[in-house]
mmCIF file of C-alpha atoms in Angstrom:
data_model
loop_
_atom_site.group_PDB
_atom_site.id
_atom_site.type_symbol
_atom_site.label_atom_id
_atom_site.label_comp_id
_atom_site.label_asym_id
_atom_site.label_seq_id
_atom_site.Cartn_x
_atom_site.Cartn_y
_atom_site.Cartn_z
ATOM 1 C CA UNK D 1 0.000 0.000 0.000
ATOM 2 C CA UNK D 2 1.345 3.400 -0.952
ATOM 3 C CA UNK D 3 2.033 5.988 1.768
ATOM 4 C CA UNK D 4 0.203 8.669 -0.197
ATOM 5 C CA UNK D 5 -3.023 8.613 -2.151
ATOM 6 C CA UNK D 6 -2.674 8.106 -5.888
ATOM 7 C CA UNK D 7 -4.860 10.674 -7.619
ATOM 8 C CA UNK D 8 -5.766 10.203 -11.256
ATOM 9 C CA UNK D 9 -6.169 13.547 -12.976
ATOM 10 C CA UNK D 10 -5.936 14.803 -16.561
ATOM 11 C CA UNK D 11 -2.381 15.681 -17.596
ATOM 12 C CA UNK D 12 -3.264 19.305 -18.360
ATOM 13 C CA UNK D 13 -5.805 19.874 -15.570
ATOM 14 C CA UNK D 14 -3.823 22.740 -14.037
ATOM 15 C CA UNK D 15 -3.257 24.600 -17.302
ATOM 16 C CA UNK D 16 -5.563 27.511 -18.192
ATOM 17 C CA UNK D 17 -6.948 27.478 -21.732
ATOM 18 C CA UNK D 18 -6.362 30.443 -24.030
ATOM 19 C CA UNK D 19 -9.457 31.943 -25.600
ATOM 20 C CA UNK D 20 -8.593 34.658 -28.083
ATOM 21 C CA UNK D 21 -10.057 36.324 -31.147
ATOM 22 C CA UNK D 22 -7.426 34.867 -33.464
ATOM 23 C CA UNK D 23 -6.144 31.840 -31.554
ATOM 24 C CA UNK D 24 -7.504 29.503 -28.877
ATOM 25 C CA UNK D 25 -5.820 26.630 -27.081
ATOM 26 C CA UNK D 26 -7.601 23.978 -25.031
ATOM 27 C CA UNK D 27 -6.954 20.518 -23.637
ATOM 28 C CA UNK D 28 -9.468 17.959 -24.912
ATOM 29 C CA UNK D 29 -11.170 15.399 -22.660
ATOM 30 C CA UNK D 30 -9.086 12.275 -22.066
ATOM 31 C CA UNK D 31 -11.472 9.831 -23.750
ATOM 32 C CA UNK D 32 -10.081 6.915 -25.697
ATOM 33 C CA UNK D 33 -7.106 6.558 -28.027
ATOM 34 C CA UNK D 34 -6.580 3.221 -29.770
ATOM 35 C CA UNK D 35 -3.568 2.485 -31.954
ATOM 36 C CA UNK D 36 -4.387 0.075 -34.776
ATOM 37 C CA UNK D 37 -1.510 -1.650 -36.548
ATOM 38 C CA UNK D 38 -1.860 -3.604 -39.770
ATOM 39 C CA UNK D 39 0.362 -4.622 -42.664
ATOM 40 C CA UNK D 40 1.320 -1.591 -44.772
ATOM 41 C CA UNK D 41 -0.407 -1.794 -48.144
ATOM 42 C CA UNK D 42 -2.795 -4.621 -47.186
ATOM 43 C CA UNK D 43 -6.066 -3.827 -49.019
ATOM 44 C CA UNK D 44 -8.553 -4.749 -46.260
ATOM 45 C CA UNK D 45 -6.600 -3.014 -43.515
ATOM 46 C CA UNK D 46 -7.881 0.492 -44.340
ATOM 47 C CA UNK D 47 -11.485 -0.264 -43.442
ATOM 48 C CA UNK D 48 -10.738 -2.168 -40.221
ATOM 49 C CA UNK D 49 -10.079 0.771 -37.852
ATOM 50 C CA UNK D 50 -13.460 2.295 -38.768
ATOM 51 C CA UNK D 51 -15.219 -0.549 -36.939
ATOM 52 C CA UNK D 52 -13.538 0.581 -33.693
ATOM 53 C CA UNK D 53 -14.542 4.242 -33.981
ATOM 54 C CA UNK D 54 -17.512 6.019 -32.458
ATOM 55 C CA UNK D 55 -18.491 7.373 -35.889
ATOM 56 C CA UNK D 56 -17.592 11.010 -35.178
ATOM 57 C CA UNK D 57 -15.848 12.983 -37.946
ATOM 58 C CA UNK D 58 -12.052 12.509 -37.942
ATOM 59 C CA UNK D 59 -12.299 9.663 -35.400
ATOM 60 C CA UNK D 60 -9.892 7.546 -37.482
ATOM 61 C CA UNK D 61 -6.561 9.157 -38.281
ATOM 62 C CA UNK D 62 -3.616 7.806 -40.222
ATOM 63 C CA UNK D 63 -0.392 7.439 -38.248
ATOM 64 C CA UNK D 64 2.119 6.169 -40.801
ATOM 65 C CA UNK D 65 1.889 3.270 -43.269
ATOM 66 C CA UNK D 66 -0.466 0.579 -41.981
ATOM 67 C CA UNK D 67 -1.164 2.403 -38.712
ATOM 68 C CA UNK D 68 -4.139 4.384 -37.473
ATOM 69 C CA UNK D 69 -5.231 6.122 -34.306
ATOM 70 C CA UNK D 70 -8.890 5.825 -33.331
ATOM 71 C CA UNK D 71 -9.868 8.623 -30.961
ATOM 72 C CA UNK D 72 -12.980 9.860 -29.182
ATOM 73 C CA UNK D 73 -14.063 12.043 -26.266
ATOM 74 C CA UNK D 74 -15.854 9.277 -24.327
ATOM 75 C CA UNK D 75 -13.739 6.972 -22.140
ATOM 76 C CA UNK D 76 -14.018 3.245 -22.854
ATOM 77 C CA UNK D 77 -13.556 0.466 -20.344
ATOM 78 C CA UNK D 78 -10.991 -2.270 -20.785
ATOM 79 C CA UNK D 79 -13.823 -4.734 -21.441
ATOM 80 C CA UNK D 80 -15.352 -2.592 -24.211
ATOM 81 C CA UNK D 81 -11.984 -2.209 -25.889
ATOM 82 C CA UNK D 82 -11.201 -5.925 -25.664
ATOM 83 C CA UNK D 83 -14.595 -6.687 -27.216
ATOM 84 C CA UNK D 84 -13.786 -4.341 -30.114
ATOM 85 C CA UNK D 85 -10.428 -6.030 -30.681
ATOM 86 C CA UNK D 86 -12.094 -9.404 -31.232
ATOM 87 C CA UNK D 87 -13.782 -7.927 -34.336
ATOM 88 C CA UNK D 88 -10.439 -7.134 -35.954
ATOM 89 C CA UNK D 89 -9.305 -9.418 -38.739
ATOM 90 C CA UNK D 90 -6.122 -11.427 -39.010
ATOM 91 C CA UNK D 91 -2.798 -9.548 -39.153
ATOM 92 C CA UNK D 92 -4.283 -6.422 -37.618
ATOM 93 C CA UNK D 93 -3.894 -5.493 -33.972
ATOM 94 C CA UNK D 94 -5.164 -2.827 -31.602
ATOM 95 C CA UNK D 95 -3.443 -1.306 -28.581
ATOM 96 C CA UNK D 96 -5.247 0.808 -25.987
ATOM 97 C CA UNK D 97 -3.307 4.075 -25.680
ATOM 98 C CA UNK D 98 -5.963 6.043 -23.791
ATOM 99 C CA UNK D 99 -3.792 6.563 -20.720
ATOM 100 C CA UNK D 100 -0.698 7.317 -22.748
ATOM 101 C CA UNK D 101 -1.713 10.118 -25.091
ATOM 102 C CA UNK D 102 -3.149 13.564 -24.518
ATOM 103 C CA UNK D 103 -5.016 15.682 -27.070
ATOM 104 C CA UNK D 104 -4.775 19.442 -27.433
ATOM 105 C CA UNK D 105 -6.982 21.547 -29.720
ATOM 106 C CA UNK D 106 -5.545 24.678 -31.326
ATOM 107 C CA UNK D 107 -8.002 26.730 -33.340
ATOM 108 C CA UNK D 108 -8.421 30.216 -34.732
ATOM 109 C CA UNK D 109 -7.540 32.063 -37.909
ATOM 110 C CA UNK D 110 -3.842 32.278 -36.933
ATOM 111 C CA UNK D 111 -3.467 28.545 -36.274
ATOM 112 C CA UNK D 112 -1.269 27.899 -39.320
ATOM 113 C CA UNK D 113 1.046 30.764 -38.335
ATOM 114 C CA UNK D 114 1.294 29.416 -34.775
ATOM 115 C CA UNK D 115 2.042 25.799 -35.713
ATOM 116 C CA UNK D 116 4.345 26.879 -38.534
ATOM 117 C CA UNK D 117 6.765 28.110 -35.866
ATOM 118 C CA UNK D 118 7.286 24.559 -34.634
ATOM 119 C CA UNK D 119 6.936 22.198 -37.582
ATOM 120 C CA UNK D 120 8.144 21.993 -41.161
ATOM 121 C CA UNK D 121 4.930 20.379 -42.463
ATOM 122 C CA UNK D 122 3.255 22.468 -45.182
ATOM 123 C CA UNK D 123 0.026 23.417 -43.398
ATOM 124 C CA UNK D 124 -1.634 25.218 -46.328
ATOM 125 C CA UNK D 125 -5.203 23.945 -46.788
ATOM 126 C CA UNK D 126 -4.338 22.835 -50.329
ATOM 127 C CA UNK D 127 -1.556 20.461 -49.254
ATOM 128 C CA UNK D 128 -2.869 19.530 -45.787
ATOM 129 C CA UNK D 129 -6.677 19.509 -46.184
ATOM 130 C CA UNK D 130 -9.253 18.864 -43.453
ATOM 131 C CA UNK D 131 -8.944 15.242 -42.298
ATOM 132 C CA UNK D 132 -5.198 14.969 -43.010
ATOM 133 C CA UNK D 133 -3.018 13.658 -40.221
ATOM 134 C CA UNK D 134 0.699 13.156 -39.779
ATOM 135 C CA UNK D 135 3.371 12.753 -37.142
ATOM 136 C CA UNK D 136 5.944 15.519 -36.929
ATOM 137 C CA UNK D 137 8.231 17.356 -34.540
ATOM 138 C CA UNK D 138 6.867 20.488 -32.886
ATOM 139 C CA UNK D 139 10.021 21.976 -31.484
ATOM 140 C CA UNK D 140 11.664 18.874 -30.034
ATOM 141 C CA UNK D 141 8.469 16.946 -29.271
ATOM 142 C CA UNK D 142 7.079 14.272 -31.604
ATOM 143 C CA UNK D 143 3.407 15.112 -32.094
ATOM 144 C CA UNK D 144 0.548 13.570 -34.037
ATOM 145 C CA UNK D 145 -1.246 16.390 -35.848
ATOM 146 C CA UNK D 146 -4.710 16.265 -37.432
ATOM 147 C CA UNK D 147 -6.544 19.029 -39.276
ATOM 148 C CA UNK D 148 -10.121 18.770 -37.974
ATOM 149 C CA UNK D 149 -11.394 21.982 -39.577
ATOM 150 C CA UNK D 150 -10.057 24.763 -41.810
ATOM 151 C CA UNK D 151 -8.771 26.675 -38.781
ATOM 152 C CA UNK D 152 -8.575 23.854 -36.242
ATOM 153 C CA UNK D 153 -5.806 21.363 -35.517
ATOM 154 C CA UNK D 154 -5.739 18.590 -32.949
ATOM 155 C CA UNK D 155 -2.357 17.695 -31.516
ATOM 156 C CA UNK D 156 -1.823 14.353 -29.834
ATOM 157 C CA UNK D 157 1.265 13.838 -27.721
ATOM 158 C CA UNK D 158 2.640 11.294 -25.255
ATOM 159 C CA UNK D 159 1.286 12.083 -21.794
ATOM 160 C CA UNK D 160 4.682 12.858 -20.286
ATOM 161 C CA UNK D 161 5.327 15.514 -22.954
ATOM 162 C CA UNK D 162 1.892 17.157 -22.713
ATOM 163 C CA UNK D 163 2.882 19.907 -20.276
ATOM 164 C CA UNK D 164 6.068 20.737 -22.194
ATOM 165 C CA UNK D 165 4.178 20.939 -25.485
ATOM 166 C CA UNK D 166 1.458 23.064 -23.878
ATOM 167 C CA UNK D 167 4.042 25.517 -22.545
ATOM 168 C CA UNK D 168 5.730 25.680 -25.973
ATOM 169 C CA UNK D 169 2.357 26.322 -27.604
ATOM 170 C CA UNK D 170 1.664 29.150 -25.132
ATOM 171 C CA UNK D 171 4.839 30.875 -26.291
ATOM 172 C CA UNK D 172 3.945 30.277 -29.924
ATOM 173 C CA UNK D 173 0.419 31.719 -29.413
ATOM 174 C CA UNK D 174 1.533 34.744 -27.398
ATOM 175 C CA UNK D 175 1.741 37.288 -30.211
ATOM 176 C CA UNK D 176 -1.778 36.470 -31.486
ATOM 177 C CA UNK D 177 -3.635 35.853 -28.206
ATOM 178 C CA UNK N 1 24.390 17.539 -44.677
ATOM 179 C CA UNK N 2 21.056 18.059 -46.396
ATOM 180 C CA UNK N 3 18.571 19.668 -44.039
ATOM 181 C CA UNK N 4 15.412 18.480 -45.798
ATOM 182 C CA UNK N 5 15.064 14.742 -46.311
ATOM 183 C CA UNK N 6 12.349 13.404 -48.615
ATOM 184 C CA UNK N 7 10.392 10.657 -46.852
ATOM 185 C CA UNK N 8 8.371 8.425 -49.217
ATOM 186 C CA UNK N 9 5.441 8.543 -46.781
ATOM 187 C CA UNK N 10 5.561 12.018 -45.231
ATOM 188 C CA UNK N 11 7.208 14.252 -47.859
ATOM 189 C CA UNK N 12 10.132 16.587 -47.178
ATOM 190 C CA UNK N 13 11.006 16.704 -43.484
ATOM 191 C CA UNK N 14 13.905 18.258 -41.561
ATOM 192 C CA UNK N 15 16.811 15.955 -40.724
ATOM 193 C CA UNK N 16 16.112 16.448 -36.991
ATOM 194 C CA UNK N 17 13.144 14.079 -37.359
ATOM 195 C CA UNK N 18 15.452 11.230 -38.431
ATOM 196 C CA UNK N 19 17.995 8.929 -36.813
ATOM 197 C CA UNK N 20 20.880 7.805 -39.033
ATOM 198 C CA UNK N 21 22.095 4.256 -38.620
ATOM 199 C CA UNK N 22 24.883 4.158 -41.195
ATOM 200 C CA UNK N 23 25.831 2.576 -44.501
ATOM 201 C CA UNK N 24 23.206 0.353 -46.116
ATOM 202 C CA UNK N 25 25.278 -2.734 -46.918
ATOM 203 C CA UNK N 26 24.230 -6.173 -48.087
ATOM 204 C CA UNK N 27 24.303 -8.552 -45.107
ATOM 205 C CA UNK N 28 26.648 -11.538 -45.674
ATOM 206 C CA UNK N 29 25.256 -15.047 -45.355
ATOM 207 C CA UNK N 30 25.786 -16.665 -41.917
ATOM 208 C CA UNK N 31 28.497 -18.961 -43.295
ATOM 209 C CA UNK N 32 30.293 -16.261 -45.304
ATOM 210 C CA UNK N 33 33.438 -16.497 -43.192
ATOM 211 C CA UNK N 34 35.205 -14.275 -40.665
ATOM 212 C CA UNK N 35 36.725 -11.919 -43.215
ATOM 213 C CA UNK N 36 33.394 -11.045 -44.867
ATOM 214 C CA UNK N 37 31.788 -10.512 -41.479
ATOM 215 C CA UNK N 38 34.676 -8.340 -40.192
ATOM 216 C CA UNK N 39 34.234 -6.209 -43.316
ATOM 217 C CA UNK N 40 30.478 -5.966 -42.824
ATOM 218 C CA UNK N 41 30.610 -5.108 -39.127
ATOM 219 C CA UNK N 42 33.705 -2.903 -38.849
ATOM 220 C CA UNK N 43 35.019 -1.634 -42.179
ATOM 221 C CA UNK N 44 33.480 1.280 -44.054
ATOM 222 C CA UNK N 45 34.355 3.078 -47.240
ATOM 223 C CA UNK N 46 34.413 6.852 -47.137
ATOM 224 C CA UNK N 47 33.378 7.661 -50.685
ATOM 225 C CA UNK N 48 33.181 11.077 -52.293
ATOM 226 C CA UNK N 49 29.823 11.005 -54.022
ATOM 227 C CA UNK N 50 26.691 8.914 -53.733
ATOM 228 C CA UNK N 51 26.307 6.881 -50.547
ATOM 229 C CA UNK N 52 23.409 4.717 -49.378
ATOM 230 C CA UNK N 53 22.493 4.965 -45.707
ATOM 231 C CA UNK N 54 19.796 3.626 -43.413
ATOM 232 C CA UNK N 55 17.712 6.448 -41.951
ATOM 233 C CA UNK N 56 14.886 5.945 -39.468
ATOM 234 C CA UNK N 57 12.026 8.458 -39.500
ATOM 235 C CA UNK N 58 11.893 8.440 -35.702
ATOM 236 C CA UNK N 59 9.677 11.478 -35.173
ATOM 237 C CA UNK N 60 7.442 10.787 -38.149
ATOM 238 C CA UNK N 61 6.136 7.589 -39.712
ATOM 239 C CA UNK N 62 8.735 5.460 -37.834
ATOM 240 C CA UNK N 63 9.740 3.590 -41.012
ATOM 241 C CA UNK N 64 13.262 2.552 -41.954
ATOM 242 C CA UNK N 65 14.404 4.218 -45.182
ATOM 243 C CA UNK N 66 17.394 3.894 -47.461
ATOM 244 C CA UNK N 67 18.508 7.417 -48.315
ATOM 245 C CA UNK N 68 20.966 7.929 -51.185
ATOM 246 C CA UNK N 69 23.042 10.962 -50.283
ATOM 247 C CA UNK N 70 25.901 12.714 -52.071
ATOM 248 C CA UNK N 71 28.717 13.248 -49.580
ATOM 249 C CA UNK N 72 30.261 16.036 -51.691
ATOM 250 C CA UNK N 73 27.242 18.163 -52.602
ATOM 251 C CA UNK N 74 24.923 17.145 -49.722
ATOM 252 C CA UNK N 75 22.162 16.537 -52.276
ATOM 253 C CA UNK N 76 19.795 13.656 -51.675
ATOM 254 C CA UNK N 77 19.378 11.568 -54.799
ATOM 255 C CA UNK N 78 16.376 9.614 -53.587
ATOM 256 C CA UNK N 79 14.894 7.704 -50.680
ATOM 257 C CA UNK N 80 12.911 4.511 -50.384
ATOM 258 C CA UNK N 81 11.188 2.438 -47.735
ATOM 259 C CA UNK N 82 13.337 -0.573 -46.882
ATOM 260 C CA UNK N 83 10.495 -3.002 -46.290
ATOM 261 C CA UNK N 84 8.069 -1.894 -48.970
ATOM 262 C CA UNK N 85 8.633 -2.442 -52.656
ATOM 263 C CA UNK N 86 10.814 -0.314 -54.865
ATOM 264 C CA UNK N 87 7.640 1.357 -56.150
ATOM 265 C CA UNK N 88 7.848 3.828 -53.294
ATOM 266 C CA UNK N 89 11.043 5.380 -54.695
ATOM 267 C CA UNK N 90 10.713 9.141 -54.846
ATOM 268 C CA UNK N 91 12.979 11.918 -55.927
ATOM 269 C CA UNK N 92 13.145 15.341 -54.266
#
């Protein structure tokens, strides 16, 4: 038995969101994040992750060849997730990452200018349209980035890096907030 | 060294996203003999010109690539995914 009480709290619970005219920054609810891994290029693999999702827009995001992240705002129990995994076909596997990854929403008309300070990905709407997702460095932190709307990006980062990334983003937002 | 590396999956990315393993050499067969294995493990050429290296896109798609790099001009000739077919070859 531990000498002190273990308290489970969201990684960014003590950070204050930014709400501005041109840029806003908020931590998203820690719902579920499932990593799905299949064989790169396998034809049936693309449709498999959809069966795990809650059907919301942008719930399934690519994360490299043959890999997807299935995300949602509602937490799922271990039992629910295990039941979903039994529906997956052969040569495709799911891993529950809900406790390991934190999502941050950056939105506002200046969002491309803000993120452009940290990543080399071309964020223009023509080359990175709504629904696109990729993994890239923001500063020194590997981040999964999804465009959920024309002026909205969701960043997903390993839990231990969430506070560092948040503090970097604060600096990046400062001139527009 | 080139600062933008073309990844067949992610497009041009800065070299900071990658980890470089070293020369992409053909692995000798297990019974190739001590001399061939000493060469493979320890000895490297230092060519002026095109050079094939293993690069890992650590902070991106996490795939192993073979990047063909010119040691004199720093240009990258092309890159390809090691595991996937040669069809993924791209040129910057």
